[in-house]
Amino acid sequence: RAFYDMLVGTEAAVRAGLKQDKTLEQLQEEDVLKEWSSFDGSYVDKNGWIEYLVKGIEGDDGNRDLRVAFFENMYRTYKEKGVDAALAKYHEINESRSDENKITEIEPVIIGYKLFENKKYHDAIKFFELAALEFPDGDYPWLCYNNIGSAYQELGDKEQAIEYYKKSLEFNPDNTSADERIQELEGDWFAGIE
């Protein structure tokens, strides 16, 4: 519920700023998302999220109904048939759409976050992998791999966590969160060897 509230609230805050003719830079300087600072850092930084929202809002193409139908369809399929059926449904929906209405990079990321938030780590990994593989030149592969690392860390699989944190750094060498987690995990790993 907190994640959903963050999504709705941050979009509303950015929309309000854009209605006042504020630029992306002004929204970032004013820290319009300070109310949601607890979400900052481990998954995405506030400025990156503001930029994503501005792009989405300014490029609002009137496809809101398509996006809502997509999420409802995905949720229903996941609840009734599981993650593999939901992944198949993703491809089915995307293939049925015209080029201008294709699913964007953020949709599978949002589903991954929701699953992660609900401690469904194996399922979250599949959606983060989907996003990273479907959009290798997009804005978020580094974030997807970072999230996969976090999911494996939550599952207690240090080797896989480190592997994916390193992969995240290949896409974004400035990802200090991944670097810190690698150091933490490698420190824990070496501490257990005597």
Tab-separated table of C-alpha atoms in Angstrom:
chain	number	residue	atom	x	y	z
A	1	ARG	CA	0.000	0.000	0.000
A	2	ALA	CA	2.834	2.414	0.821
A	3	PHE	CA	4.409	1.809	-2.589
A	4	TYR	CA	1.118	2.460	-4.366
A	5	ASP	CA	0.616	5.656	-2.341
A	6	MET	CA	4.127	6.749	-3.308
A	7	LEU	CA	3.412	6.182	-7.019
A	8	VAL	CA	0.172	8.158	-6.897
A	9	GLY	CA	1.551	10.912	-4.669
A	10	THR	CA	4.768	11.492	-6.600
A	11	GLU	CA	2.895	11.697	-9.897
A	12	ALA	CA	0.474	14.231	-8.395
A	13	ALA	CA	3.340	16.339	-7.015
A	14	VAL	CA	5.149	16.427	-10.342
A	15	ARG	CA	1.922	17.167	-12.256
A	16	ALA	CA	1.209	20.081	-9.902
A	17	GLY	CA	4.678	21.496	-10.507
A	18	LEU	CA	4.352	21.153	-14.284
A	19	LYS	CA	0.989	22.947	-14.186
A	20	GLN	CA	2.867	25.862	-12.587
A	21	ASP	CA	5.192	25.791	-15.645
A	22	LYS	CA	8.158	24.552	-13.634
A	23	THR	CA	10.987	22.839	-15.507
A	24	LEU	CA	12.489	19.473	-14.690
A	25	GLU	CA	15.470	21.222	-13.130
A	26	GLN	CA	13.256	23.433	-10.966
A	27	LEU	CA	11.287	20.425	-9.719
A	28	GLN	CA	14.536	18.677	-8.829
A	29	GLU	CA	16.011	21.764	-7.132
A	30	GLU	CA	12.823	22.277	-5.107
A	31	ASP	CA	12.928	18.629	-4.020
A	32	VAL	CA	9.216	18.203	-4.754
A	33	LEU	CA	9.385	14.546	-3.689
A	34	LYS	CA	10.889	15.131	-0.239
A	35	GLU	CA	7.735	13.686	1.351
A	36	TRP	CA	8.700	10.323	-0.167
A	37	SER	CA	12.391	10.433	0.721
A	38	SER	CA	12.167	7.015	2.385
A	39	PHE	CA	11.919	5.520	-1.133
A	40	ASP	CA	15.029	7.382	-2.311
A	41	GLY	CA	18.267	5.567	-2.924
A	42	SER	CA	17.940	1.826	-2.741
A	43	TYR	CA	15.790	1.492	-5.857
A	44	VAL	CA	15.824	4.821	-7.671
A	45	ASP	CA	16.952	8.308	-6.749
A	46	LYS	CA	14.433	11.129	-6.458
A	47	ASN	CA	15.847	13.137	-9.346
A	48	GLY	CA	15.717	10.127	-11.650
A	49	TRP	CA	12.129	9.448	-10.620
A	50	ILE	CA	11.170	13.102	-11.190
A	51	GLU	CA	12.738	12.914	-14.648
A	52	TYR	CA	10.847	9.718	-15.461
A	53	LEU	CA	7.548	11.246	-14.330
A	54	VAL	CA	8.126	14.450	-16.305
A	55	LYS	CA	8.870	12.423	-19.440
A	56	GLY	CA	5.743	10.350	-18.912
A	57	ILE	CA	3.488	13.299	-18.185
A	58	GLU	CA	4.780	15.590	-20.917
A	59	GLY	CA	4.619	12.714	-23.349
A	60	ASP	CA	1.151	11.779	-22.134
A	61	ASP	CA	-0.261	10.214	-25.249
A	62	GLY	CA	-3.786	9.592	-24.076
A	63	ASN	CA	-3.087	5.900	-23.457
A	64	ARG	CA	-3.979	5.913	-19.772
A	65	ASP	CA	-6.883	3.535	-20.353
A	66	LEU	CA	-4.545	1.098	-22.104
A	67	ARG	CA	-2.124	1.220	-19.164
A	68	VAL	CA	-4.886	0.697	-16.610
A	69	ALA	CA	-6.271	-2.241	-18.613
A	70	PHE	CA	-2.749	-3.675	-18.862
A	71	PHE	CA	-2.161	-3.585	-15.101
A	72	GLU	CA	-5.599	-4.992	-14.350
A	73	ASN	CA	-5.073	-7.808	-16.853
A	74	MET	CA	-1.621	-8.586	-15.478
A	75	TYR	CA	-2.843	-8.585	-11.888
A	76	ARG	CA	-5.761	-10.877	-12.653
A	77	THR	CA	-3.558	-13.313	-14.611
A	78	TYR	CA	-0.913	-13.346	-11.883
A	79	LYS	CA	-3.446	-13.962	-9.105
A	80	GLU	CA	-5.284	-16.696	-11.007
A	81	LYS	CA	-2.435	-18.486	-12.809
A	82	GLY	CA	0.925	-17.366	-11.408
A	83	VAL	CA	3.996	-15.562	-12.605
A	84	ASP	CA	4.750	-17.614	-15.717
A	85	ALA	CA	1.219	-17.067	-17.025
A	86	ALA	CA	1.558	-13.343	-16.269
A	87	LEU	CA	4.809	-13.195	-18.242
A	88	ALA	CA	3.140	-14.960	-21.165
A	89	LYS	CA	0.224	-12.505	-20.898
A	90	TYR	CA	2.707	-9.603	-21.038
A	91	HIS	CA	4.049	-10.865	-24.372
A	92	GLU	CA	0.559	-11.603	-25.686
A	93	ILE	CA	-0.632	-8.076	-24.857
A	94	ASN	CA	2.467	-6.405	-26.232
A	95	GLU	CA	2.389	-8.359	-29.498
A	96	SER	CA	-1.264	-7.441	-30.033
A	97	ARG	CA	-0.597	-3.706	-29.784
A	98	SER	CA	0.415	-1.339	-32.535
A	99	ASP	CA	3.922	0.131	-32.369
A	100	GLU	CA	2.733	3.422	-30.859
A	101	ASN	CA	0.894	1.565	-28.074
A	102	LYS	CA	3.569	-0.946	-27.060
A	103	ILE	CA	4.183	-1.549	-23.380
A	104	THR	CA	6.846	0.787	-22.083
A	105	GLU	CA	9.893	-0.031	-20.018
A	106	ILE	CA	8.395	1.077	-16.728
A	107	GLU	CA	5.363	-1.238	-16.653
A	108	PRO	CA	7.272	-4.470	-15.888
A	109	VAL	CA	9.470	-2.518	-13.468
A	110	ILE	CA	6.408	-1.354	-11.534
A	111	ILE	CA	5.101	-4.922	-11.366
A	112	GLY	CA	8.525	-6.068	-10.159
A	113	TYR	CA	8.500	-3.443	-7.408
A	114	LYS	CA	5.036	-4.455	-6.286
A	115	LEU	CA	6.050	-8.114	-6.097
A	116	PHE	CA	9.260	-7.198	-4.263
A	117	GLU	CA	7.299	-5.087	-1.796
A	118	ASN	CA	5.117	-8.128	-1.103
A	119	LYS	CA	8.188	-10.325	-0.556
A	120	LYS	CA	7.549	-12.360	-3.707
A	121	TYR	CA	11.230	-12.122	-4.584
A	122	HIS	CA	11.439	-14.936	-7.150
A	123	ASP	CA	8.509	-13.460	-9.080
A	124	ALA	CA	9.917	-9.932	-8.814
A	125	ILE	CA	13.200	-11.168	-10.295
A	126	LYS	CA	11.359	-12.439	-13.358
A	127	PHE	CA	9.722	-9.080	-14.018
A	128	PHE	CA	12.937	-7.124	-13.461
A	129	GLU	CA	14.715	-9.511	-15.842
A	130	LEU	CA	11.934	-9.048	-18.381
A	131	ALA	CA	12.298	-5.259	-18.246
A	132	ALA	CA	16.091	-5.375	-18.539
A	133	LEU	CA	16.033	-7.825	-21.448
A	134	GLU	CA	13.137	-6.220	-23.328
A	135	PHE	CA	14.653	-2.726	-23.015
A	136	PRO	CA	18.452	-3.206	-22.935
A	137	ASP	CA	19.025	0.323	-24.229
A	138	GLY	CA	16.393	1.883	-21.975
A	139	ASP	CA	16.825	4.035	-18.904
A	140	TYR	CA	16.469	1.287	-16.301
A	141	PRO	CA	18.501	-1.889	-16.981
A	142	TRP	CA	20.949	-0.851	-14.259
A	143	LEU	CA	18.052	-0.398	-11.843
A	144	CYS	CA	16.513	-3.735	-12.787
A	145	TYR	CA	19.797	-5.550	-12.185
A	146	ASN	CA	20.237	-3.690	-8.907
A	147	ASN	CA	16.750	-4.807	-7.857
A	148	ILE	CA	17.491	-8.385	-8.863
A	149	GLY	CA	20.581	-8.182	-6.655
A	150	SER	CA	18.424	-6.891	-3.807
A	151	ALA	CA	15.940	-9.731	-4.293
A	152	TYR	CA	18.700	-12.330	-4.202
A	153	GLN	CA	20.117	-10.641	-1.119
A	154	GLU	CA	16.703	-10.912	0.547
A	155	LEU	CA	16.625	-14.592	-0.427
A	156	GLY	CA	20.043	-15.089	1.191
A	157	ASP	CA	21.833	-15.877	-2.084
A	158	LYS	CA	24.956	-13.728	-1.732
A	159	GLU	CA	26.707	-14.993	-4.877
A	160	GLN	CA	23.739	-14.169	-7.124
A	161	ALA	CA	23.226	-10.844	-5.346
A	162	ILE	CA	26.841	-9.845	-5.955
A	163	GLU	CA	26.636	-10.978	-9.593
A	164	TYR	CA	23.621	-8.786	-10.271
A	165	TYR	CA	24.941	-5.788	-8.339
A	166	LYS	CA	28.062	-6.006	-10.514
A	167	LYS	CA	25.913	-6.230	-13.620
A	168	SER	CA	24.081	-3.094	-12.466
A	169	LEU	CA	27.411	-1.304	-12.189
A	170	GLU	CA	28.241	-2.250	-15.788
A	171	PHE	CA	25.216	-0.208	-16.868
A	172	ASN	CA	25.647	2.565	-14.292
A	173	PRO	CA	29.102	2.858	-12.715
A	174	ASP	CA	27.761	5.680	-10.508
A	175	ASN	CA	25.354	3.340	-8.701
A	176	THR	CA	26.842	3.732	-5.223
A	177	SER	CA	24.118	1.572	-3.695
A	178	ALA	CA	25.262	-1.485	-5.685
A	179	ASP	CA	28.902	-0.780	-4.901
A	180	GLU	CA	28.182	-0.509	-1.172
A	181	ARG	CA	26.140	-3.714	-1.164
A	182	ILE	CA	28.881	-5.608	-2.997
A	183	GLN	CA	31.412	-4.481	-0.414
A	184	GLU	CA	29.033	-5.418	2.395
A	185	LEU	CA	28.295	-8.860	0.951
A	186	GLU	CA	31.889	-9.642	0.027
A	187	GLY	CA	32.911	-8.574	3.516
A	188	ASP	CA	30.314	-10.948	5.012
A	189	TRP	CA	31.404	-13.709	2.654
A	190	PHE	CA	35.110	-13.390	3.474
A	191	ALA	CA	34.368	-13.117	7.180
A	192	GLY	CA	32.931	-16.641	7.107
A	193	ILE	CA	36.111	-18.193	5.665
A	194	GLU	CA	38.840	-19.209	8.071
